[in-house]
């Protein structure tokens, strides 16, 4: 079975400060990991994914995520937050080992960047 | 432009009146899916389809039907809507290769209110 947890419902950060949105996962084998962003009144948009290779993955809009196998985490980060980054962020996981070829989404974390 | 379209974007209806929400993608994706998004519950999968004439239940299929007669279309049918189906609905599609889904592309959402 696969599962994903986003432990924070909301993250608040001041503009210009670094931000982190947390994600932890559970799979039987190795994971495919994704981050999506949902801006107000819009559908979800793909940000980045980890398939294999470098643990640090770079994505759209200056975001990056670090895959940590020992901690089963895939936290989303950005060095300097913008007010326009305020949105709902979803982490998703799929187990490479089979059993499920469909990703499981977390409940989402609302990021609020204050001016 | 590669996209997933949904119609209608907004719908207010009454209990028991059958309705259909259409979804269409122009990327020749094999995999299509319907989700509902509710506050505090995140994204929950309703139904998905691996290819034409192949559909399966997701986590919350009760009260919904789907069909996949053409690769590009995946309509969501509510035969007898009830107020607990008031929600924000998203259609998504992705490639399905070697037994796995990849990055999903989401439609803009349909906000449904059942009175």
Short mmCIF file of C-alpha atoms in Angstrom, two decimals:
data_model
loop_
_atom_site.label_atom_id
_atom_site.label_comp_id
_atom_site.label_asym_id
_atom_site.label_seq_id
_atom_site.Cartn_x
_atom_site.Cartn_y
_atom_site.Cartn_z
CA UNK A 1 0.00 0.00 0.00
CA UNK A 2 1.10 3.55 -0.59
CA UNK A 3 0.30 6.66 1.39
CA UNK A 4 1.41 10.24 1.71
CA UNK A 5 1.13 12.73 4.53
CA UNK A 6 1.35 16.49 4.58
CA UNK A 7 1.60 17.24 8.28
CA UNK A 8 0.84 20.95 8.05
CA UNK A 9 -2.53 22.27 6.94
CA UNK A 10 -1.07 25.74 6.60
CA UNK A 11 2.38 27.30 6.35
CA UNK A 12 2.94 31.00 6.87
CA UNK A 13 6.10 32.74 5.70
CA UNK A 14 7.20 36.31 5.10
CA UNK A 15 8.06 37.40 1.59
CA UNK A 16 11.77 37.00 0.91
CA UNK A 17 12.21 34.25 3.51
CA UNK A 18 12.87 30.62 2.61
CA UNK A 19 9.89 28.30 2.63
CA UNK A 20 9.45 24.60 3.23
CA UNK A 21 6.31 22.54 2.69
CA UNK A 22 6.63 19.09 4.19
CA UNK A 23 5.69 15.72 2.71
CA UNK A 24 6.34 12.22 3.97
CA UNK A 25 5.40 9.01 2.23
CA UNK A 26 5.09 5.28 2.67
CA UNK A 27 5.56 2.71 -0.10
CA UNK A 28 6.53 -0.95 -0.33
CA UNK A 29 9.28 -0.39 -2.85
CA UNK A 30 10.75 2.77 -4.35
CA UNK A 31 8.67 5.87 -4.93
CA UNK A 32 7.76 8.18 -7.72
CA UNK A 33 7.07 11.53 -6.02
CA UNK A 34 5.28 14.59 -7.34
CA UNK A 35 4.42 18.10 -6.24
CA UNK A 36 1.46 20.00 -7.66
CA UNK A 37 0.27 23.54 -6.99
CA UNK A 38 -3.27 24.89 -7.08
CA UNK A 39 -3.75 28.62 -7.38
CA UNK A 40 -7.12 30.10 -6.36
CA UNK A 41 -9.94 29.13 -8.73
CA UNK A 42 -7.61 27.06 -10.88
CA UNK A 43 -6.87 23.38 -11.47
CA UNK A 44 -3.74 21.68 -10.19
CA UNK A 45 -0.50 22.31 -12.04
CA UNK A 46 2.56 20.08 -12.05
CA UNK A 47 5.60 21.55 -10.26
CA UNK A 48 8.21 18.81 -10.18
CA UNK A 49 8.79 15.10 -9.78
CA UNK A 50 11.36 12.65 -8.51
CA UNK A 51 11.83 9.47 -10.48
CA UNK A 52 15.45 8.49 -9.88
CA UNK A 53 18.89 10.07 -9.77
CA UNK A 54 19.80 13.25 -7.91
CA UNK A 55 18.01 13.68 -4.62
CA UNK A 56 17.53 17.39 -5.27
CA UNK A 57 14.95 18.01 -7.94
CA UNK A 58 14.42 21.43 -9.50
CA UNK A 59 11.04 22.45 -10.84
CA UNK A 60 8.95 25.36 -12.01
CA UNK A 61 8.83 28.86 -10.49
CA UNK A 62 12.10 28.40 -8.58
CA UNK A 63 10.85 25.51 -6.46
CA UNK A 64 12.91 22.47 -5.60
CA UNK A 65 12.38 19.36 -3.54
CA UNK A 66 14.74 17.06 -1.73
CA UNK A 67 14.19 13.33 -1.73
CA UNK A 68 15.36 11.72 1.52
CA UNK A 69 15.01 7.97 1.43
CA UNK A 70 16.02 7.34 5.04
CA UNK A 71 13.43 9.80 6.32
CA UNK A 72 10.89 8.91 3.60
CA UNK A 73 10.40 12.58 2.90
CA UNK A 74 10.09 14.82 -0.13
CA UNK A 75 9.90 18.38 1.20
CA UNK A 76 9.23 21.26 -1.18
CA UNK A 77 11.50 24.28 -0.80
CA UNK A 78 12.15 27.71 -2.21
CA UNK A 79 15.01 30.00 -1.14
CA UNK A 80 13.00 33.23 -1.28
CA UNK A 81 9.20 33.24 -1.10
CA UNK A 82 7.00 35.55 -3.16
CA UNK A 83 3.49 36.69 -2.33
CA UNK A 84 2.44 35.10 -5.63
CA UNK A 85 3.54 31.69 -4.28
CA UNK A 86 0.50 31.73 -2.01
CA UNK A 87 -1.48 28.67 -3.07
CA UNK A 88 -2.45 25.13 -2.12
CA UNK A 89 0.30 22.56 -2.55
CA UNK A 90 -0.23 18.83 -3.00
CA UNK A 91 2.30 16.04 -2.67
CA UNK A 92 1.63 12.73 -4.46
CA UNK A 93 3.35 9.33 -4.39
CA UNK A 94 3.25 6.22 -6.50
CA UNK A 95 4.98 2.95 -5.69
CA UNK A 96 7.36 1.91 -8.50
CA UNK A 97 7.12 -1.69 -7.43
CA UNK A 98 3.67 -2.12 -8.85
CA UNK A 99 0.52 -3.00 -7.04
CA UNK A 100 -0.70 0.50 -7.72
CA UNK A 101 -0.07 2.38 -10.94
CA UNK A 102 -2.04 5.38 -9.75
CA UNK A 103 -0.65 8.10 -7.48
CA UNK A 104 -2.03 8.87 -4.04
CA UNK A 105 -2.41 12.55 -3.18
CA UNK A 106 -1.90 14.20 0.19
CA UNK A 107 -4.55 16.46 1.70
CA UNK A 108 -2.77 19.61 0.66
CA UNK A 109 -0.94 22.41 2.47
CA UNK A 110 -2.02 26.00 2.17
CA UNK A 111 1.00 28.28 1.78
CA UNK A 112 0.46 31.91 2.75
CA UNK A 113 3.23 34.36 1.97
CA UNK A 114 2.87 37.67 3.80
CA UNK A 115 4.16 40.93 2.24
CA UNK B 1 -2.26 23.95 -26.80
CA UNK B 2 -2.21 20.80 -24.69
CA UNK B 3 -5.10 20.93 -22.27
CA UNK B 4 -7.87 19.25 -20.35
CA UNK B 5 -11.25 20.94 -20.64
CA UNK B 6 -14.29 20.53 -18.43
CA UNK B 7 -17.82 21.74 -18.86
CA UNK B 8 -19.65 23.29 -17.24
CA UNK B 9 -17.36 25.24 -14.93
CA UNK B 10 -20.17 26.06 -12.54
CA UNK B 11 -23.45 24.24 -12.01
CA UNK B 12 -26.28 24.65 -9.54
CA UNK B 13 -28.89 21.93 -9.63
CA UNK B 14 -31.52 20.26 -7.50
CA UNK B 15 -31.60 16.89 -5.81
CA UNK B 16 -32.40 14.04 -8.16
CA UNK B 17 -31.92 15.83 -11.46
CA UNK B 18 -29.49 13.85 -13.59
CA UNK B 19 -26.44 15.71 -14.79
CA UNK B 20 -23.27 15.11 -16.77
CA UNK B 21 -19.94 16.90 -16.47
CA UNK B 22 -17.86 16.53 -19.59
CA UNK B 23 -14.09 16.14 -19.72
CA UNK B 24 -11.94 16.15 -22.83
CA UNK B 25 -8.17 16.03 -23.39
CA UNK B 26 -6.18 16.65 -26.57
CA UNK B 27 -2.93 14.94 -25.58
CA UNK B 28 -3.82 11.39 -26.62
CA UNK B 29 -3.45 10.26 -23.01
CA UNK B 30 -4.49 6.76 -22.09
CA UNK B 31 -5.22 7.47 -18.44
CA UNK B 32 -8.04 9.73 -17.27
CA UNK B 33 -9.45 10.29 -13.82
CA UNK B 34 -12.05 12.20 -11.83
CA UNK B 35 -11.41 13.71 -8.41
CA UNK B 36 -13.48 15.67 -5.97
CA UNK B 37 -11.96 18.27 -3.69
CA UNK B 38 -13.53 19.11 -0.36
CA UNK B 39 -12.20 21.35 2.44
CA UNK B 40 -10.08 19.37 4.88
CA UNK B 41 -10.25 16.23 2.78
CA UNK B 42 -7.96 17.13 -0.09
CA UNK B 43 -8.32 15.31 -3.39
CA UNK B 44 -10.25 12.06 -3.49
CA UNK B 45 -10.41 9.92 -6.57
CA UNK B 46 -13.88 8.99 -7.85
CA UNK B 47 -13.22 6.88 -10.95
CA UNK B 48 -10.38 6.33 -13.34
CA UNK B 49 -9.83 4.84 -16.77
CA UNK B 50 -6.73 3.19 -18.18
CA UNK B 51 -7.96 3.28 -21.75
CA UNK B 52 -11.07 3.11 -23.92
CA UNK B 53 -13.77 0.91 -22.38
CA UNK B 54 -11.61 0.32 -19.28
CA UNK B 55 -12.83 2.02 -16.11
CA UNK B 56 -12.48 1.33 -12.41
CA UNK B 57 -13.61 2.71 -9.08
CA UNK B 58 -11.50 5.06 -7.06
CA UNK B 59 -11.87 5.84 -3.37
CA UNK B 60 -15.34 7.46 -3.46
CA UNK B 61 -17.35 6.06 -6.41
CA UNK B 62 -20.80 5.90 -4.78
CA UNK B 63 -23.38 8.00 -6.62
CA UNK B 64 -21.25 8.46 -9.74
CA UNK B 65 -20.91 6.78 -13.12
CA UNK B 66 -18.39 7.21 -15.90
CA UNK B 67 -17.88 6.01 -19.44
CA UNK B 68 -14.90 5.92 -21.78
CA UNK B 69 -16.14 5.36 -25.31
CA UNK B 70 -13.48 7.53 -26.90
CA UNK B 71 -9.90 8.10 -25.84
CA UNK B 72 -10.27 11.86 -25.49
CA UNK B 73 -13.52 11.98 -23.49
CA UNK B 74 -14.34 10.85 -19.97
CA UNK B 75 -17.71 12.20 -18.78
CA UNK B 76 -18.82 12.05 -15.15
CA UNK B 77 -22.49 11.22 -14.64
CA UNK B 78 -24.56 11.86 -11.53
CA UNK B 79 -27.77 9.91 -12.04
CA UNK B 80 -29.51 11.29 -8.96
CA UNK B 81 -27.44 14.04 -7.36
CA UNK B 82 -27.68 14.65 -3.64
CA UNK B 83 -26.49 17.60 -1.51
CA UNK B 84 -23.47 15.62 -0.25
CA UNK B 85 -22.16 15.66 -3.82
CA UNK B 86 -21.77 19.42 -3.65
CA UNK B 87 -18.06 19.78 -4.31
CA UNK B 88 -15.31 20.94 -6.65
CA UNK B 89 -14.62 18.34 -9.32
CA UNK B 90 -11.43 17.89 -11.34
CA UNK B 91 -10.72 15.78 -14.36
CA UNK B 92 -7.12 14.74 -15.04
CA UNK B 93 -5.22 12.82 -17.68
CA UNK B 94 -1.76 11.36 -18.14
CA UNK B 95 0.25 8.97 -20.22
CA UNK B 96 0.12 5.34 -19.20
CA UNK B 97 3.27 3.55 -20.24
CA UNK B 98 4.76 0.26 -19.12
CA UNK B 99 2.06 -0.14 -16.54
CA UNK B 100 2.55 3.25 -14.91
CA UNK B 101 0.94 6.66 -14.94
CA UNK B 102 3.10 9.77 -15.21
CA UNK B 103 2.57 13.47 -14.56
CA UNK B 104 -1.13 14.32 -14.50
CA UNK B 105 -2.67 17.27 -16.32
CA UNK B 106 -5.72 18.72 -14.62
CA UNK B 107 -8.75 20.50 -15.96
CA UNK B 108 -9.86 23.87 -14.52
CA UNK B 109 -12.50 22.34 -12.27
CA UNK B 110 -16.29 22.23 -12.06
CA UNK B 111 -17.95 23.69 -9.01
CA UNK B 112 -21.18 21.79 -8.41
CA UNK B 113 -23.88 22.79 -5.95
CA UNK B 114 -26.78 20.42 -5.32
CA UNK B 115 -29.71 22.02 -3.52
#
